[in-house]
Amino acid sequence: MKSQNGKVMVVGGGIAGLTAAWELSRQNVSVELVEKSCFLGGHSIGFTCKATEKCQQCGACSVEEMLANVVNEPLINVHLRTEVKDLQKSDGFRATLAKSDTGPGPDEIIKGFSKNNDPLWVAGSNVSKLPSGAVKIDEMGSDTELEVDAVIVATGFAPFDPTLKGTYGYGEWKNVITGLELEQILRENRKILRPSDGKPPEKIAFIQCVGSRDKRLGNLWCSQVCCAYAMRMASVIKHDNPDTDITMFYIDIQNTGKEFPVFYQNIKSWLKFVRAIPVDIYPLENDRLKLMQLAEGQDEPSMEEFDMVVLAVGITPGPDTGKMAELFNLAVNEDGFLDSNSASANGIFVAGTAAGPGSIIDTMAGAGKTAYEAMKFLGVTK
Ligand SMILES: Cc1cc2nc3c(=O)[nH]c(=O)nc-3n(C[C@H](O)[C@H](O)[C@H](O)COP(=O)(O)OP(=O)(O)OC[C@H]3O[C@@H](n4cnc5c(N)ncnc54)[C@H](O)[C@@H]3O)c2cc1C
Ligand code: SF4
Ligand code: SF4
């Protein structure tokens, strides 16, 4: 369906793409929402509520709410498991869509994170017994052409790959995990358990800035979200198990908004902050870990033992950034993210973490503005 106010193709169905699509539909603009994976929601639909005795403003419930809005909006047409293969300038744009090669293996079944994911289950081609409401992978994806008046690229980010920090033993020692894996453990168990033995860890280290602010890796940017997410997680752990001993190794603390100074002040009463970036992690008996670090003001490195180490991995440019730059004629900035202003005059816009790090709330605010810019381009608003 194309409304009188025109049609926009939104590429990427994370919180940036969902918000942009929803804001456009509010002004009666039709949307073709193209998502490469089998499910809408991007990284943040997998996040769980971090409320302790009060809301910690992690933003996860806003993603669920926005997803529900989008799937129930008739002006938004969703293409799951689909990619844009070509874009030609016509009166507006002619886009060629094709099935992506993502999804479960032939014998696998995968499940979306949200009850609002439709379908909720996707099954590989050899699976014969399907859960109710499941769809076979071969039935998903659009091979079609679209005429649209503008494009919003919202293809998101990739979490930093911690195997690139070889001395931390990620992938080798079971109890060295990432912030995303900690999310997963909390979602599945409603509490934090050690991967090696399923027991609550008594002593935990968080290592901040993993893959961010790192000259050696050439990743000079601050990822904006990892200080806040690590502190929220630490609060959940402490709330569930007040005897847990938690240390945060950091270079700098990112102030994430007006509530943050009070939150930080409170958390300092029980969370140990050590200004140092650990250099090495060694395995010990019982899957414990020894962490070697050189703290600020110390001449000699010191060692400390932990039950579990959480690497606060940051936000890096998404895997399709180069492809998107080429397809949509967008520039890439010095950090490797898409330049949000490079093609807006031609009707191609960038939203969300495809253009650089940001939290859910920042991404929603930014995507709302991008939708507004696209509507100005269409002449829907001034
Ligand atoms: C470990 C970690 C924890 C975090 N915790 C929090 C938190 O507690 N609170 C908070 O506010 N923020 C948090 N964040 C940040 C949050 O994840 C981001 O703000 C949010 O996910 C950004 O949304 P996005 O839509 O820009 O990108 P994404 O979530 O990456 O979504 C991008 C979407 O685009 C799709 N896509 C990619 N390429 C293509 C393509 N070629 N064609 C079509 N579709 C494509 C992807 O499949 C995906 O669905 C965290 C980040 C990390 C790394
Ligand atoms: S913002 Fe986060 S902590 Fe607060 S209610 Fe929503 S999901 Fe829970
Ligand atoms: S948000 Fe905090 S942990 Fe993340 S890169 Fe910035 S300073 Fe480091």
Tab-separated table of N, CA and C in Angstrom, residues 11-12 45 83 101 106 127-128 134 141 168 189 194 213 230 249 265 276 296 302 318 329 369 379:
chain	number	residue	atom	x	y	z
A	11	VAL	N	15.875	0.144	6.042
A	11	VAL	CA	16.717	-1.058	5.957
A	11	VAL	C	17.303	-1.344	7.340
A	12	GLY	N	16.875	-2.442	7.977
A	12	GLY	CA	17.331	-2.791	9.326
A	12	GLY	C	16.181	-2.632	10.297
A	45	ILE	N	16.321	-6.362	21.391
A	45	ILE	CA	15.105	-7.122	21.732
A	45	ILE	C	15.482	-8.310	22.632
A	83	GLU	N	17.323	-8.872	1.987
A	83	GLU	CA	18.354	-7.841	1.839
A	83	GLU	C	18.079	-7.005	0.598
A	101	ASP	N	20.774	-15.025	3.240
A	101	ASP	CA	21.113	-16.418	3.532
A	101	ASP	C	21.216	-16.662	5.042
A	106	PRO	N	19.840	-26.667	8.379
A	106	PRO	CA	18.785	-27.571	7.912
A	106	PRO	C	18.050	-28.331	9.021
A	127	VAL	N	13.565	-30.059	9.079
A	127	VAL	CA	12.775	-30.281	10.308
A	127	VAL	C	11.349	-30.665	9.926
A	128	SER	N	10.870	-31.807	10.476
A	128	SER	CA	9.525	-32.243	10.081
A	128	SER	C	8.487	-31.919	11.162
A	134	ALA	N	5.240	-22.081	13.789
A	134	ALA	CA	6.575	-22.014	13.184
A	134	ALA	C	6.475	-21.899	11.666
A	141	GLY	N	11.391	-14.644	3.209
A	141	GLY	CA	12.235	-13.796	2.365
A	141	GLY	C	11.483	-13.290	1.152
A	168	TYR	N	43.109	-11.946	27.334
A	168	TYR	CA	42.005	-12.113	28.291
A	168	TYR	C	41.441	-13.542	28.292
A	189	ASN	N	18.044	-17.475	33.148
A	189	ASN	CA	17.962	-18.026	34.512
A	189	ASN	C	17.321	-17.088	35.521
A	194	ARG	N	27.613	-18.969	37.138
A	194	ARG	CA	28.883	-19.180	36.416
A	194	ARG	C	28.700	-20.194	35.308
A	213	ARG	N	38.158	2.824	22.963
A	213	ARG	CA	39.213	3.693	23.509
A	213	ARG	C	40.557	2.963	23.514
A	230	ALA	N	27.170	-2.120	32.387
A	230	ALA	CA	27.923	-2.915	33.374
A	230	ALA	C	27.461	-2.566	34.794
A	249	PHE	N	37.130	-2.608	36.700
A	249	PHE	CA	38.393	-2.046	36.229
A	249	PHE	C	38.071	-1.102	35.081
A	265	GLN	N	27.072	7.842	42.287
A	265	GLN	CA	27.404	8.143	43.676
A	265	GLN	C	26.945	7.002	44.581
A	276	ALA	N	42.405	0.979	36.271
A	276	ALA	CA	43.456	0.183	35.640
A	276	ALA	C	42.819	-0.678	34.569
A	296	GLU	N	46.579	2.548	38.510
A	296	GLU	CA	47.102	3.915	38.476
A	296	GLU	C	47.916	4.177	39.746
A	302	SER	N	49.865	-6.075	40.034
A	302	SER	CA	49.359	-6.904	41.136
A	302	SER	C	48.400	-7.953	40.584
A	318	GLY	N	28.975	-2.174	12.023
A	318	GLY	CA	28.299	-3.434	11.671
A	318	GLY	C	28.965	-4.119	10.491
A	329	ASN	N	25.643	4.751	-1.711
A	329	ASN	CA	26.519	5.880	-1.976
A	329	ASN	C	26.713	6.766	-0.733
A	369	LYS	N	14.283	11.744	14.833
A	369	LYS	CA	14.735	12.943	14.092
A	369	LYS	C	14.994	12.596	12.630
A	379	GLY	N	8.356	16.311	1.715
A	379	GLY	CA	7.417	17.432	1.722
A	379	GLY	C	6.196	17.183	2.604
